[in-house]
Short mmCIF file of C-alpha atoms and ligand atoms in Angstrom, two decimals:
data_model
loop_
_atom_site.label_atom_id
_atom_site.label_comp_id
_atom_site.label_asym_id
_atom_site.label_seq_id
_atom_site.Cartn_x
_atom_site.Cartn_y
_atom_site.Cartn_z
CA UNK I 79 -35.57 35.26 -33.14
CA UNK I 80 -33.03 33.80 -35.86
CA UNK I 81 -29.62 34.01 -35.29
CA UNK I 82 -26.97 33.41 -37.94
CA UNK I 83 -23.74 31.75 -37.45
CA UNK I 84 -20.59 32.09 -39.84
CA UNK I 85 -17.87 29.32 -39.79
CA UNK I 86 -14.36 29.90 -41.65
CA UNK I 87 -14.72 26.01 -42.43
CA UNK I 88 -16.96 23.41 -43.76
CA UNK I 89 -15.93 21.27 -40.79
CA UNK I 90 -16.89 23.88 -38.52
CA UNK I 91 -20.37 24.67 -40.25
CA UNK I 92 -20.92 20.67 -40.36
CA UNK I 93 -20.30 20.59 -36.49
CA UNK I 94 -22.62 23.29 -35.63
CA UNK I 95 -25.41 21.85 -38.22
CA UNK I 96 -25.33 18.80 -36.05
CA UNK I 97 -26.53 20.67 -33.28
CA UNK I 98 -30.30 21.70 -34.90
CA UNK I 99 -29.62 24.37 -37.26
CA UNK I 100 -30.52 25.02 -41.07
CA UNK I 101 -27.60 25.49 -43.50
CA UNK I 102 -27.71 28.54 -45.80
CA UNK I 103 -26.81 28.23 -49.44
CA UNK I 104 -27.91 31.20 -51.53
CA UNK I 105 -31.01 31.58 -49.24
CA UNK I 106 -33.19 31.58 -52.34
CA UNK I 107 -35.57 29.18 -50.08
CA UNK I 108 -34.34 29.67 -46.58
CA UNK I 109 -34.73 33.87 -46.77
CA UNK I 110 -38.31 33.26 -47.82
CA UNK I 111 -38.78 31.13 -44.55
CA UNK I 112 -36.94 33.52 -42.68
CA UNK I 113 -39.38 36.38 -43.72
CA UNK I 114 -42.41 34.19 -43.27
CA UNK I 115 -41.22 33.49 -39.60
CA UNK I 116 -41.21 29.87 -40.32
CA UNK I 117 -37.34 29.39 -40.38
CA UNK I 118 -35.36 27.44 -37.72
CA UNK I 119 -34.28 29.51 -34.86
CA UNK I 120 -30.48 29.04 -35.89
CA UNK I 121 -28.97 29.22 -39.30
CA UNK I 122 -25.44 28.35 -40.40
CA UNK I 123 -23.48 29.32 -42.84
CA UNK I 124 -19.77 29.12 -44.04
CA UNK I 125 -17.39 31.22 -46.12
CA UNK I 126 -14.95 28.15 -46.86
CA UNK I 127 -14.00 28.78 -50.74
CA UNK I 128 -14.06 25.22 -51.51
CA UNK I 129 -17.95 25.19 -51.55
CA UNK I 130 -17.76 27.47 -54.53
CA UNK I 131 -15.40 25.40 -56.32
CA UNK I 132 -15.90 23.50 -60.08
CA UNK I 133 -13.41 20.70 -60.79
CA UNK I 134 -12.75 18.59 -63.52
CA UNK I 135 -12.69 15.05 -62.13
CA UNK I 136 -11.90 11.54 -64.28
CA UNK I 137 -14.94 11.26 -66.76
CA UNK I 138 -17.18 14.02 -64.71
CA UNK I 139 -17.24 17.24 -62.68
CA UNK I 140 -17.31 17.81 -59.24
CA UNK I 141 -19.57 20.98 -58.16
CA UNK I 142 -19.11 22.52 -54.63
CA UNK I 143 -22.31 22.62 -52.88
CA UNK I 144 -22.38 26.33 -52.98
CA UNK I 145 -21.78 26.78 -56.68
CA UNK I 146 -24.69 28.94 -58.15
CA UNK I 147 -26.27 27.87 -61.11
CA UNK I 148 -24.94 31.08 -62.96
CA UNK I 149 -21.21 29.95 -61.90
CA UNK I 150 -22.65 26.23 -63.61
CA UNK I 151 -23.45 28.57 -66.78
CA UNK I 152 -20.25 30.31 -66.87
CA UNK I 153 -18.24 26.64 -66.76
CA UNK I 154 -16.80 24.75 -69.53
CA UNK I 155 -16.33 21.75 -67.23
CA UNK I 156 -19.82 21.56 -66.78
CA UNK I 157 -21.04 22.48 -70.26
CA UNK I 158 -23.72 19.11 -70.19
CA UNK I 159 -25.40 20.91 -67.39
CA UNK I 160 -25.98 24.24 -69.13
CA UNK I 161 -29.29 23.41 -70.52
CA UNK I 162 -30.53 22.64 -66.75
CA UNK I 163 -29.10 25.45 -64.96
CA UNK I 164 -30.44 27.61 -67.86
CA UNK I 165 -34.13 26.54 -66.91
CA UNK I 166 -33.71 27.17 -63.02
CA UNK I 167 -35.62 30.47 -62.05
CA UNK I 168 -34.93 33.71 -63.56
CA UNK I 169 -31.48 35.45 -63.59
CA UNK I 170 -31.66 36.39 -59.94
CA UNK I 171 -32.53 33.23 -58.66
CA UNK I 172 -29.45 31.64 -60.73
CA UNK I 173 -27.05 33.95 -59.48
CA UNK I 174 -27.91 33.14 -55.64
CA UNK I 175 -29.38 29.80 -55.88
CA UNK I 176 -26.84 26.93 -55.47
CA UNK I 177 -26.65 23.14 -56.45
CA UNK I 178 -26.72 22.16 -52.75
CA UNK I 179 -29.59 24.45 -52.25
CA UNK I 180 -31.76 22.76 -55.08
CA UNK I 181 -31.06 19.14 -53.49
CA UNK I 182 -33.41 20.31 -50.70
CA UNK I 183 -35.70 22.80 -52.23
CA UNK I 184 -39.15 21.73 -51.64
CA UNK I 185 -41.95 20.81 -54.22
CA UNK I 186 -42.10 21.66 -57.05
CA UNK I 187 -38.52 23.16 -57.01
CA UNK I 188 -35.45 21.06 -57.50
CA UNK I 189 -34.95 20.82 -61.35
CA UNK I 190 -31.34 20.39 -61.22
CA UNK I 191 -31.46 17.80 -58.83
CA UNK I 192 -33.74 15.54 -61.18
CA UNK I 193 -30.91 15.99 -63.64
CA UNK I 194 -28.34 14.86 -61.15
CA UNK I 195 -30.42 11.82 -60.31
CA UNK I 196 -30.73 10.81 -64.02
CA UNK I 197 -26.86 11.10 -64.12
CA UNK I 198 -26.17 9.19 -61.25
CA UNK I 199 -24.44 11.84 -59.21
CA UNK I 200 -22.94 11.22 -55.92
CA UNK I 201 -22.82 13.51 -52.79
CA UNK I 202 -19.85 14.32 -50.55
CA UNK I 203 -20.74 14.88 -47.05
CA UNK I 204 -18.84 17.56 -45.18
CA UNK I 205 -18.45 15.11 -42.11
CA UNK I 206 -16.35 13.04 -44.24
CA UNK I 207 -17.01 9.53 -45.48
CA UNK I 208 -16.91 7.92 -48.95
CA UNK I 209 -19.25 9.61 -51.53
CA UNK I 210 -23.06 8.24 -51.74
CA UNK I 211 -25.59 7.92 -54.28
CA UNK I 212 -27.67 11.30 -54.65
CA UNK I 213 -30.67 8.81 -54.95
CA UNK I 214 -29.87 7.71 -51.06
CA UNK I 215 -29.68 11.30 -49.83
CA UNK I 216 -32.70 12.19 -51.64
CA UNK I 217 -34.47 9.74 -49.92
CA UNK I 218 -33.47 10.60 -46.50
CA UNK I 219 -33.59 14.26 -47.26
CA UNK I 220 -36.69 14.95 -44.64
CA UNK I 221 -34.18 13.47 -41.94
CA UNK I 222 -31.47 15.94 -41.42
CA UNK I 223 -29.04 14.22 -43.48
CA UNK I 224 -26.10 16.93 -42.78
CA UNK I 225 -24.02 19.05 -44.80
CA UNK I 226 -23.31 18.63 -48.19
CA UNK I 227 -20.05 19.60 -49.31
CA UNK I 228 -20.15 18.64 -53.31
CA UNK I 229 -21.51 16.53 -56.01
CA UNK I 230 -20.03 14.35 -58.07
CA UNK I 231 -21.46 14.22 -61.46
CA UNK I 232 -20.39 11.64 -64.54
CA UNK I 233 -20.63 13.03 -67.73
CA UNK I 234 -22.68 11.57 -70.26
CA UNK I 235 -20.82 9.63 -72.92
CA UNK I 236 -21.88 11.93 -75.79
CA UNK I 237 -24.72 14.41 -76.51
CA UNK I 238 -27.31 12.11 -77.37
CA UNK I 239 -27.18 10.22 -74.25
CA UNK I 240 -28.74 12.76 -72.01
CA UNK I 241 -31.66 15.02 -72.09
CA UNK I 242 -33.68 17.27 -70.02
CA UNK I 243 -37.19 18.83 -70.40
CA UNK I 244 -38.87 21.28 -68.09
CA UNK I 245 -42.82 21.69 -68.47
CA UNK I 246 -43.89 25.04 -66.83
CA UNK I 247 -46.99 27.22 -68.11
CA UNK I 248 -44.77 30.46 -67.77
CA UNK I 249 -41.85 30.42 -69.93
CA UNK I 250 -38.93 31.21 -69.48
CA UNK I 251 -38.94 30.82 -65.77
CA UNK I 252 -42.10 29.56 -64.46
CA UNK I 253 -42.08 26.73 -61.89
CA UNK I 254 -42.48 22.99 -63.05
CA UNK I 255 -45.46 21.11 -63.75
CA UNK I 256 -42.94 18.43 -64.14
CA UNK I 257 -39.38 18.03 -65.27
CA UNK I 258 -37.66 14.81 -66.75
CA UNK I 259 -34.47 13.91 -67.05
CA UNK I 260 -33.27 10.92 -69.22
CA UNK I 261 -29.79 9.24 -69.40
CA UNK I 262 -29.58 6.82 -72.25
CA UNK I 263 -26.20 5.49 -72.76
CA UNK I 264 -26.00 3.17 -75.95
CA UNK I 265 -23.76 -0.01 -76.62
CA UNK I 266 -23.90 -0.45 -80.34
CA UNK I 267 -27.22 0.99 -80.48
CA UNK I 268 -28.60 -0.93 -77.32
CA UNK I 269 -29.76 1.16 -74.23
CA UNK I 270 -27.67 -0.15 -71.39
CA UNK I 271 -28.26 1.53 -67.99
CA UNK I 272 -31.20 3.75 -68.72
CA UNK I 273 -31.83 6.16 -65.77
CA UNK I 274 -35.18 8.35 -66.01
CA UNK I 275 -35.68 10.87 -63.22
CA UNK I 276 -38.86 12.98 -62.50
CA UNK I 277 -39.28 16.27 -60.78
CA UNK I 278 -42.66 17.39 -59.54
CA UNK I 279 -44.26 14.01 -59.66
CA UNK I 280 -43.79 13.02 -56.03
CA UNK I 281 -42.54 14.56 -53.08
CA UNK I 282 -38.98 15.34 -54.17
CA UNK I 283 -37.24 13.92 -57.27
CA UNK I 284 -37.65 10.22 -58.13
CA UNK I 285 -36.55 7.47 -60.44
CA UNK I 286 -39.01 6.39 -63.22
CA UNK I 287 -39.11 2.56 -63.01
CA UNK I 288 -41.69 1.83 -65.65
CA UNK I 289 -39.99 4.10 -68.27
CA UNK I 290 -36.87 2.55 -67.61
CA UNK I 291 -37.77 -0.65 -67.68
CA UNK I 292 -39.40 -0.33 -71.10
CA UNK I 293 -36.21 1.23 -72.17
CA UNK I 294 -33.36 -0.87 -70.86
CA UNK I 295 -31.84 -3.36 -73.41
CA UNK I 296 -33.68 -1.89 -76.24
CA UNK I 297 -32.93 0.09 -79.64
CA UNK I 298 -34.53 3.62 -79.59
CA UNK I 299 -37.23 3.91 -81.83
CA UNK I 300 -40.81 4.87 -82.05
CA UNK I 301 -42.32 1.51 -80.87
CA UNK I 302 -40.13 1.46 -77.47
CA UNK I 303 -40.62 5.27 -77.26
CA UNK I 304 -44.44 4.56 -77.25
CA UNK I 305 -43.63 1.88 -74.69
CA UNK I 306 -41.97 3.72 -72.44
CA UNK I 307 -44.50 6.67 -72.43
CA UNK I 308 -47.48 4.37 -71.60
CA UNK I 309 -45.28 3.21 -68.63
CA UNK I 310 -44.52 7.00 -67.55
CA UNK I 311 -46.49 7.42 -64.41
CA UNK I 312 -45.64 4.04 -63.04
CA UNK I 313 -44.70 4.26 -59.32
CA UNK I 314 -44.87 8.10 -59.28
CA UNK I 315 -47.01 10.13 -56.76
CA UNK I 316 -47.88 13.47 -58.25
CA UNK I 317 -49.09 15.82 -55.64
CA UNK I 318 -52.07 18.40 -56.79
CA UNK I 319 -51.15 22.02 -56.13
CA UNK I 320 -51.88 25.70 -57.62
CA UNK I 321 -49.87 24.58 -60.70
CA UNK I 322 -51.64 21.40 -61.73
CA UNK I 323 -53.92 18.71 -60.45
CA UNK I 324 -52.09 15.05 -59.83
CA UNK I 325 -54.63 13.82 -62.23
CA UNK I 326 -53.43 16.25 -64.86
CA UNK I 327 -49.49 15.64 -64.18
CA UNK I 328 -50.29 11.82 -64.41
CA UNK I 329 -52.15 12.34 -67.62
CA UNK I 330 -49.62 14.37 -69.48
CA UNK I 331 -46.44 12.31 -68.24
CA UNK I 332 -46.24 10.05 -71.26
CA UNK I 333 -46.79 12.97 -73.76
CA UNK I 334 -43.85 14.80 -72.04
CA UNK I 335 -41.60 11.75 -72.05
CA UNK I 336 -42.12 11.18 -75.34
CA UNK I 337 -41.51 14.42 -76.56
CA UNK I 338 -38.06 14.31 -74.47
CA UNK I 339 -37.04 10.91 -76.01
CA UNK I 340 -37.71 11.62 -79.69
CA UNK I 341 -35.23 14.13 -79.08
CA UNK I 342 -32.49 11.89 -78.26
CA UNK I 343 -33.13 9.67 -81.27
C1 FAD P 511 -38.76 33.26 -57.64
C2 FAD P 511 -38.29 32.02 -57.43
C3 FAD P 511 -38.32 30.83 -58.78
C4 FAD P 511 -37.70 29.71 -58.30
N1 FAD P 511 -37.67 28.72 -59.59
C5 FAD P 511 -36.83 27.74 -59.53
C6 FAD P 511 -37.01 26.70 -60.86
O1 FAD P 511 -37.35 27.00 -61.90
N2 FAD P 511 -36.42 25.72 -60.39
C7 FAD P 511 -35.82 25.20 -59.50
O2 FAD P 511 -35.29 24.23 -59.04
N3 FAD P 511 -35.66 25.95 -58.05
C8 FAD P 511 -36.50 27.24 -58.46
N4 FAD P 511 -36.48 27.85 -57.17
C9 FAD P 511 -36.01 27.42 -55.81
C10 FAD P 511 -34.55 27.80 -55.60
O3 FAD P 511 -34.29 28.82 -56.12
C11 FAD P 511 -33.57 26.77 -56.26
O4 FAD P 511 -33.88 25.61 -56.01
C12 FAD P 511 -32.08 27.01 -55.59
O5 FAD P 511 -31.50 26.05 -56.42
C13 FAD P 511 -32.04 27.07 -53.88
O6 FAD P 511 -30.74 27.08 -53.49
P1 FAD P 511 -30.14 27.88 -52.43
O7 FAD P 511 -28.80 28.01 -52.49
O8 FAD P 511 -30.81 29.26 -52.73
O9 FAD P 511 -30.77 27.16 -51.30
P2 FAD P 511 -31.37 27.79 -49.78
O10 FAD P 511 -32.47 28.63 -49.65
O11 FAD P 511 -29.90 28.07 -49.21
O12 FAD P 511 -31.39 26.35 -49.00
C14 FAD P 511 -32.49 25.61 -49.43
C15 FAD P 511 -32.74 24.45 -48.54
O13 FAD P 511 -31.52 23.72 -48.68
C16 FAD P 511 -30.66 23.29 -47.70
N5 FAD P 511 -29.16 23.55 -48.18
C17 FAD P 511 -28.67 24.50 -48.79
N6 FAD P 511 -27.32 23.99 -49.04
C18 FAD P 511 -27.14 23.01 -48.43
C19 FAD P 511 -26.08 22.15 -48.20
N7 FAD P 511 -24.78 22.36 -48.86
N8 FAD P 511 -26.08 20.88 -47.31
C20 FAD P 511 -27.03 20.54 -46.87
N9 FAD P 511 -28.35 21.35 -46.67
C21 FAD P 511 -28.18 22.70 -47.97
C22 FAD P 511 -30.98 24.40 -46.67
O14 FAD P 511 -30.84 24.26 -45.36
C23 FAD P 511 -32.67 24.71 -47.13
O15 FAD P 511 -33.25 23.67 -46.27
C24 FAD P 511 -36.99 29.35 -57.19
C25 FAD P 511 -37.04 30.19 -56.05
C26 FAD P 511 -37.43 31.38 -56.28
C27 FAD P 511 -37.64 32.25 -54.96
#
């Protein structure tokens, strides 16, 4: 049997989570587990309105963890994330699926989290403390990391500095063979602080260190893109599933990274 507990505030929900429960965001993943009989016995949710807030903050935007993909798409403050949110599932999934849920959605899901990882997002936990890099949370996510309250997302300097590509067999709403996000801030044309993130190429969203090394300190041109593409799969650990084999994912990673980077020239 599954019991659902509803709390009026994030703080109360966070305390309840500490006692071995799962949090219910939009439920597009959790409710499947409930139906399959594999969900934890206790599910916690909250009606705290702060979870659904989108706020412009400094040079970026803060998304409450309960903000849905549809809300992102309706928000001017989060306009740089529209091309990403649009790629998550179909309309029903975007109406229900949340930013917080996307951080913990199992393979091959987590397209939005891939973009947030490339953008250098930080997570605010409901229990308090200073915001921590999303990268750390993703590394710890198998170990009950607690309730995420919000995600702070820096805005890329200009439209050319950020790119996102989702590769799927079924258009427009199939799940990912892979997704790739690239942040390439440029100073006088030279890339400083390259971040490449991959989805469906490991147990969760991962940085691509080989491609990042090939891009850092360079001017983006055909030769640099070719070098980054050649290093694309370095350090990644793609799984084999019903959508694609690990071998296939490795083989085509460079081709898709090249396509994404060519669009950022
Ligand atoms: C038909 C279908 C298509 C889909 N297509 C895509 C797709 O194209 N791309 C994609 O990325 N995903 C896809 N998904 C997966 C999913 O819908 C999304 O990843 C969505 O963003 C998950 O959010 P949710 O709020 O529904 O998560 P939930 O089901 O509520 O939760 C998912 C997990 O996250 C945890 N969680 C949720 N919120 C928090 C929080 N604030 N703090 C801590 N833990 C939390 C839950 O406990 C649970 O473990 C699809 C799902 C379906 C059913």
